[in-house]
C-alpha cells in the first residue's frame, strides 16, 4: 500500500514500493507529478488530500510512473514520451496536453516550469517548483541505478541534459528524485554527470545482469549506477 509523507504544508510524496510520486498543491489546483507503479487510485488520493482539482504532470512515460493515468482526462507530458511509451494505447481516452521547455504551469500562487532533459527517455522532463526552488528530476538524477538501455533511451542526449541542469543550478536548492533517496543536494546533478562520463570512457567496471529478460551491463560508482 502506498505511504504518504508530507514534505511541507502543501507538498507530499507518495511512496509506492520502489518508486514514488508527488502531490503539489497551489491555491487554485494541485498537480500530481507521476502516478506510481501500483496506485490506480492516485487521483482520488490527491483530490481527497488537497480538496482541489488535480492535473497530472509526467516526468516521463515508463510504466512505473503511470499507474494512475487512466483516471485522468488528459496528461501533461512531452509528446515524444506520449508516443514512444505508448500512453494512448495503454490508457485509451486519456488525451495529451503536450508540454516542453519553458512552459509554465500555474497552480495559483505556485508556479511549475518545464525543463526538457531527454536521455533517460526520449522525452524526459524535469519540473521546477519555482517559488520553493525544488527540482523534480524523475529518474534522470538519483543515487540509485539509472536505466539507460532500451529503445526509449537517448544516450547521446543524456550528458547534454545534465549539463543543462548544472547550468540552471542557481534556480534550485535541491533535487527531488523518484527512486532511492528522495531529496538530494543539487550537487548530485554534477556527480551523476561525472559518473556517466566515466562510464562512457570505459573507466568503470561492470557486471552482466538480467533485467526483465534482457542481458545488460550494470555499472556502479560511488554516486550512482547505470544499467546499459
mmCIF file of C-alpha atoms in Angstrom:
data_model
loop_
_atom_site.group_PDB
_atom_site.id
_atom_site.type_symbol
_atom_site.label_atom_id
_atom_site.label_comp_id
_atom_site.label_asym_id
_atom_site.label_seq_id
_atom_site.Cartn_x
_atom_site.Cartn_y
_atom_site.Cartn_z
ATOM 1 C CA UNK A 1 0.000 0.000 0.000
ATOM 2 C CA UNK A 2 1.255 3.471 -0.871
ATOM 3 C CA UNK A 3 2.633 5.512 2.037
ATOM 4 C CA UNK A 4 2.055 9.266 2.087
ATOM 5 C CA UNK A 5 4.717 11.547 3.572
ATOM 6 C CA UNK A 6 4.280 15.314 3.946
ATOM 7 C CA UNK A 7 7.264 17.351 2.715
ATOM 8 C CA UNK A 8 5.856 20.786 3.566
ATOM 9 C CA UNK A 9 2.411 22.288 4.177
ATOM 10 C CA UNK A 10 1.399 21.887 0.521
ATOM 11 C CA UNK A 11 3.686 19.136 -0.772
ATOM 12 C CA UNK A 12 3.548 15.372 -0.324
ATOM 13 C CA UNK A 13 5.475 12.406 -1.627
ATOM 14 C CA UNK A 14 3.747 9.068 -2.055
ATOM 15 C CA UNK A 15 5.982 6.024 -1.625
ATOM 16 C CA UNK A 16 4.675 3.326 -3.957
ATOM 17 C CA UNK A 17 7.095 0.472 -3.363
ATOM 18 C CA UNK A 18 10.350 1.084 -5.230
ATOM 19 C CA UNK A 19 9.135 4.331 -6.816
ATOM 20 C CA UNK A 20 7.465 7.498 -5.585
ATOM 21 C CA UNK A 21 5.229 10.227 -6.963
ATOM 22 C CA UNK A 22 4.354 13.679 -5.691
ATOM 23 C CA UNK A 23 1.375 15.913 -4.959
ATOM 24 C CA UNK A 24 1.876 19.681 -5.081
ATOM 25 C CA UNK A 25 -0.978 21.966 -4.045
ATOM 26 C CA UNK A 26 -1.444 25.581 -5.050
ATOM 27 C CA UNK A 27 -4.239 27.968 -4.208
ATOM 28 C CA UNK A 28 -6.448 27.036 -7.181
ATOM 29 C CA UNK A 29 -5.457 23.495 -8.138
ATOM 30 C CA UNK A 30 -2.975 20.738 -7.456
ATOM 31 C CA UNK A 31 -0.522 18.877 -9.659
ATOM 32 C CA UNK A 32 0.420 15.251 -9.355
ATOM 33 C CA UNK A 33 3.927 14.559 -10.646
ATOM 34 C CA UNK A 34 3.786 10.989 -11.997
ATOM 35 C CA UNK A 35 1.288 8.432 -10.702
ATOM 36 C CA UNK A 36 3.241 5.456 -9.438
ATOM 37 C CA UNK A 37 3.633 1.768 -10.226
ATOM 38 C CA UNK A 38 0.694 0.205 -8.383
ATOM 39 C CA UNK A 39 -1.578 3.091 -7.473
ATOM 40 C CA UNK A 40 -4.544 3.317 -9.891
ATOM 41 C CA UNK A 41 -6.395 5.427 -7.282
ATOM 42 C CA UNK A 42 -3.660 8.095 -7.225
ATOM 43 C CA UNK A 43 -6.001 10.831 -8.456
ATOM 44 C CA UNK A 44 -8.545 10.125 -5.716
ATOM 45 C CA UNK A 45 -5.773 10.262 -3.116
ATOM 46 C CA UNK A 46 -4.659 13.675 -4.381
ATOM 47 C CA UNK A 47 -8.196 15.072 -4.563
ATOM 48 C CA UNK A 48 -9.049 13.932 -1.044
ATOM 49 C CA UNK A 49 -5.776 15.238 0.329
ATOM 50 C CA UNK A 50 -5.910 18.702 -1.242
ATOM 51 C CA UNK A 51 -9.607 19.347 -1.829
ATOM 52 C CA UNK A 52 -8.598 20.796 -5.203
ATOM 53 C CA UNK A 53 -8.926 19.794 -8.863
ATOM 54 C CA UNK A 54 -5.831 17.801 -9.828
ATOM 55 C CA UNK A 55 -3.813 17.771 -13.050
ATOM 56 C CA UNK A 56 -1.303 15.086 -13.988
ATOM 57 C CA UNK A 57 2.264 16.005 -14.971
ATOM 58 C CA UNK A 58 4.558 13.164 -16.002
ATOM 59 C CA UNK A 59 8.351 13.382 -15.908
ATOM 60 C CA UNK A 60 8.445 10.527 -18.436
ATOM 61 C CA UNK A 61 6.415 7.610 -19.712
ATOM 62 C CA UNK A 62 7.944 4.490 -18.119
ATOM 63 C CA UNK A 63 5.323 2.149 -16.683
ATOM 64 C CA UNK A 64 6.368 2.558 -13.057
ATOM 65 C CA UNK A 65 5.377 6.240 -13.292
ATOM 66 C CA UNK A 66 1.955 5.950 -14.951
ATOM 67 C CA UNK A 67 -0.269 3.561 -12.962
ATOM 68 C CA UNK A 68 -2.875 6.220 -12.123
ATOM 69 C CA UNK A 69 -3.054 7.766 -15.596
ATOM 70 C CA UNK A 70 -6.338 6.123 -16.583
ATOM 71 C CA UNK A 71 -8.304 8.245 -14.106
ATOM 72 C CA UNK A 72 -7.379 11.486 -15.894
ATOM 73 C CA UNK A 73 -8.978 13.018 -18.985
ATOM 74 C CA UNK A 74 -5.605 14.397 -20.057
ATOM 75 C CA UNK A 75 -1.949 14.029 -19.227
ATOM 76 C CA UNK A 76 0.659 16.780 -19.319
ATOM 77 C CA UNK A 77 3.906 15.319 -20.638
ATOM 78 C CA UNK A 78 6.260 15.511 -23.612
ATOM 79 C CA UNK A 79 4.883 14.433 -26.983
ATOM 80 C CA UNK A 80 7.983 12.273 -27.501
ATOM 81 C CA UNK A 81 7.255 10.084 -24.473
ATOM 82 C CA UNK A 82 3.498 10.049 -25.063
ATOM 83 C CA UNK A 83 4.255 8.467 -28.416
ATOM 84 C CA UNK A 84 7.314 6.285 -27.758
ATOM 85 C CA UNK A 85 5.948 4.884 -24.477
ATOM 86 C CA UNK A 86 2.535 4.065 -25.978
ATOM 87 C CA UNK A 87 0.466 6.076 -23.497
ATOM 88 C CA UNK A 88 -2.561 6.347 -25.813
ATOM 89 C CA UNK A 89 -2.655 2.572 -26.241
ATOM 90 C CA UNK A 90 -2.182 1.845 -22.534
ATOM 91 C CA UNK A 91 -4.694 4.454 -21.370
ATOM 92 C CA UNK A 92 -7.278 4.998 -24.113
ATOM 93 C CA UNK A 93 -9.330 8.130 -23.659
ATOM 94 C CA UNK A 94 -6.510 9.990 -21.926
ATOM 95 C CA UNK A 95 -5.532 12.894 -24.178
ATOM 96 C CA UNK A 96 -2.135 14.533 -24.423
ATOM 97 C CA UNK A 97 -1.582 18.095 -23.263
ATOM 98 C CA UNK A 98 1.948 18.448 -24.617
ATOM 99 C CA UNK A 99 4.458 20.402 -22.528
ATOM 100 C CA UNK A 100 8.052 21.312 -23.255
ATOM 101 C CA UNK A 101 10.953 23.551 -22.396
ATOM 102 C CA UNK A 102 9.953 26.806 -20.727
ATOM 103 C CA UNK A 103 6.244 26.027 -20.362
ATOM 104 C CA UNK A 104 4.889 27.327 -17.069
ATOM 105 C CA UNK A 105 2.004 25.706 -15.222
ATOM 106 C CA UNK A 106 0.286 27.855 -12.598
ATOM 107 C CA UNK A 107 -1.388 26.187 -9.632
ATOM 108 C CA UNK A 108 -2.345 29.541 -8.116
ATOM 109 C CA UNK A 109 0.455 31.230 -6.167
ATOM 110 C CA UNK A 110 2.701 28.311 -7.126
ATOM 111 C CA UNK A 111 4.446 28.019 -10.492
ATOM 112 C CA UNK A 112 5.882 24.899 -12.100
ATOM 113 C CA UNK A 113 8.268 25.262 -15.033
ATOM 114 C CA UNK A 114 9.071 22.513 -17.531
ATOM 115 C CA UNK A 115 12.683 21.754 -18.478
ATOM 116 C CA UNK A 116 13.392 19.317 -21.320
ATOM 117 C CA UNK A 117 16.018 16.741 -20.287
ATOM 118 C CA UNK A 118 15.983 13.895 -22.875
ATOM 119 C CA UNK A 119 18.272 10.960 -22.229
ATOM 120 C CA UNK A 120 16.746 8.582 -19.709
ATOM 121 C CA UNK A 121 13.839 8.599 -22.166
ATOM 122 C CA UNK A 122 13.378 10.500 -25.422
ATOM 123 C CA UNK A 123 11.023 12.970 -23.797
ATOM 124 C CA UNK A 124 12.092 13.133 -20.151
ATOM 125 C CA UNK A 125 11.333 16.432 -18.451
ATOM 126 C CA UNK A 126 12.281 17.982 -15.133
ATOM 127 C CA UNK A 127 9.778 20.137 -13.270
ATOM 128 C CA UNK A 128 11.000 23.205 -11.385
ATOM 129 C CA UNK A 129 8.877 24.259 -8.419
ATOM 130 C CA UNK A 130 9.875 27.880 -8.949
ATOM 131 C CA UNK A 131 8.989 29.539 -5.653
ATOM 132 C CA UNK A 132 10.160 26.628 -3.497
ATOM 133 C CA UNK A 133 13.363 26.183 -5.548
ATOM 134 C CA UNK A 134 12.896 22.406 -5.816
ATOM 135 C CA UNK A 135 13.736 20.447 -8.985
ATOM 136 C CA UNK A 136 11.739 17.275 -9.658
ATOM 137 C CA UNK A 137 14.055 15.299 -11.936
ATOM 138 C CA UNK A 138 12.226 11.992 -12.398
ATOM 139 C CA UNK A 139 14.732 9.160 -12.907
ATOM 140 C CA UNK A 140 17.453 11.241 -14.550
ATOM 141 C CA UNK A 141 19.133 12.332 -11.306
ATOM 142 C CA UNK A 142 19.266 9.979 -8.333
ATOM 143 C CA UNK A 143 21.587 7.927 -6.126
ATOM 144 C CA UNK A 144 20.208 4.617 -7.399
ATOM 145 C CA UNK A 145 20.807 2.743 -10.654
ATOM 146 C CA UNK A 146 19.518 4.593 -13.726
ATOM 147 C CA UNK A 147 18.046 2.654 -16.668
ATOM 148 C CA UNK A 148 19.880 3.566 -19.861
ATOM 149 C CA UNK A 149 19.015 0.617 -22.105
ATOM 150 C CA UNK A 150 16.105 0.038 -24.459
ATOM 151 C CA UNK A 151 14.520 1.794 -27.417
ATOM 152 C CA UNK A 152 13.212 4.795 -25.458
ATOM 153 C CA UNK A 153 16.673 5.935 -24.241
ATOM 154 C CA UNK A 154 18.837 8.544 -25.987
ATOM 155 C CA UNK A 155 22.320 8.147 -24.541
ATOM 156 C CA UNK A 156 23.887 10.894 -26.629
ATOM 157 C CA UNK A 157 21.470 13.490 -25.218
ATOM 158 C CA UNK A 158 21.763 12.437 -21.587
ATOM 159 C CA UNK A 159 25.015 14.278 -20.688
ATOM 160 C CA UNK A 160 23.797 17.375 -22.530
ATOM 161 C CA UNK A 161 20.650 17.380 -20.395
ATOM 162 C CA UNK A 162 22.636 17.010 -17.186
ATOM 163 C CA UNK A 163 24.905 19.868 -18.257
ATOM 164 C CA UNK A 164 21.785 21.931 -18.872
ATOM 165 C CA UNK A 165 20.584 21.269 -15.315
ATOM 166 C CA UNK A 166 24.002 22.175 -13.925
ATOM 167 C CA UNK A 167 23.741 25.461 -15.827
ATOM 168 C CA UNK A 168 20.386 26.177 -14.168
ATOM 169 C CA UNK A 169 21.548 25.286 -10.651
ATOM 170 C CA UNK A 170 21.226 28.877 -9.422
ATOM 171 C CA UNK A 171 17.438 28.398 -9.699
ATOM 172 C CA UNK A 172 17.077 25.429 -7.346
ATOM 173 C CA UNK A 173 18.430 24.396 -3.955
ATOM 174 C CA UNK A 174 17.708 20.671 -4.029
ATOM 175 C CA UNK A 175 16.695 17.842 -6.345
ATOM 176 C CA UNK A 176 13.746 15.536 -5.715
ATOM 177 C CA UNK A 177 14.213 12.021 -7.116
ATOM 178 C CA UNK A 178 11.700 9.311 -7.974
ATOM 179 C CA UNK A 179 13.880 6.427 -6.737
ATOM 180 C CA UNK A 180 16.353 5.808 -3.901
ATOM 181 C CA UNK A 181 16.906 8.838 -1.661
ATOM 182 C CA UNK A 182 14.037 11.304 -2.101
ATOM 183 C CA UNK A 183 15.706 14.709 -1.605
ATOM 184 C CA UNK A 184 19.255 15.335 -2.802
ATOM 185 C CA UNK A 185 21.678 18.211 -2.726
ATOM 186 C CA UNK A 186 21.818 19.957 -6.080
ATOM 187 C CA UNK A 187 25.442 18.886 -6.471
ATOM 188 C CA UNK A 188 24.132 15.394 -7.225
ATOM 189 C CA UNK A 189 23.445 16.535 -10.805
ATOM 190 C CA UNK A 190 27.169 17.160 -11.355
ATOM 191 C CA UNK A 191 28.023 13.875 -9.658
ATOM 192 C CA UNK A 192 25.712 11.888 -11.941
ATOM 193 C CA UNK A 193 27.148 13.691 -14.975
ATOM 194 C CA UNK A 194 30.720 12.860 -13.899
ATOM 195 C CA UNK A 195 29.761 9.223 -13.278
ATOM 196 C CA UNK A 196 28.154 8.919 -16.727
ATOM 197 C CA UNK A 197 31.244 10.351 -18.386
ATOM 198 C CA UNK A 198 33.399 7.839 -16.501
ATOM 199 C CA UNK A 199 31.215 5.001 -17.784
ATOM 200 C CA UNK A 200 31.378 6.296 -21.339
ATOM 201 C CA UNK A 201 35.180 6.485 -21.144
ATOM 202 C CA UNK A 202 35.356 2.856 -20.016
ATOM 203 C CA UNK A 203 36.704 3.720 -16.582
ATOM 204 C CA UNK A 204 34.035 1.884 -14.548
ATOM 205 C CA UNK A 205 33.938 -1.937 -14.287
ATOM 206 C CA UNK A 206 30.619 -3.677 -14.908
ATOM 207 C CA UNK A 207 28.842 -6.942 -14.327
ATOM 208 C CA UNK A 208 26.306 -8.522 -16.642
ATOM 209 C CA UNK A 209 22.819 -8.912 -15.148
ATOM 210 C CA UNK A 210 19.390 -9.883 -16.413
ATOM 211 C CA UNK A 211 16.835 -7.085 -16.355
ATOM 212 C CA UNK A 212 13.307 -8.057 -17.427
ATOM 213 C CA UNK A 213 14.654 -10.700 -19.795
ATOM 214 C CA UNK A 214 17.442 -8.535 -21.249
ATOM 215 C CA UNK A 215 21.149 -9.024 -20.565
ATOM 216 C CA UNK A 216 22.569 -5.609 -19.605
ATOM 217 C CA UNK A 217 25.731 -4.146 -18.144
ATOM 218 C CA UNK A 218 25.422 -2.831 -14.609
ATOM 219 C CA UNK A 219 27.870 -0.084 -13.670
ATOM 220 C CA UNK A 220 28.250 1.217 -10.130
ATOM 221 C CA UNK A 221 30.093 4.332 -8.972
ATOM 222 C CA UNK A 222 30.252 5.996 -5.577
ATOM 223 C CA UNK A 223 27.448 8.381 -6.539
ATOM 224 C CA UNK A 224 25.013 6.336 -8.665
ATOM 225 C CA UNK A 225 24.754 3.389 -11.044
ATOM 226 C CA UNK A 226 23.621 2.704 -14.599
ATOM 227 C CA UNK A 227 22.051 -0.197 -16.491
ATOM 228 C CA UNK A 228 23.324 -0.018 -20.086
#
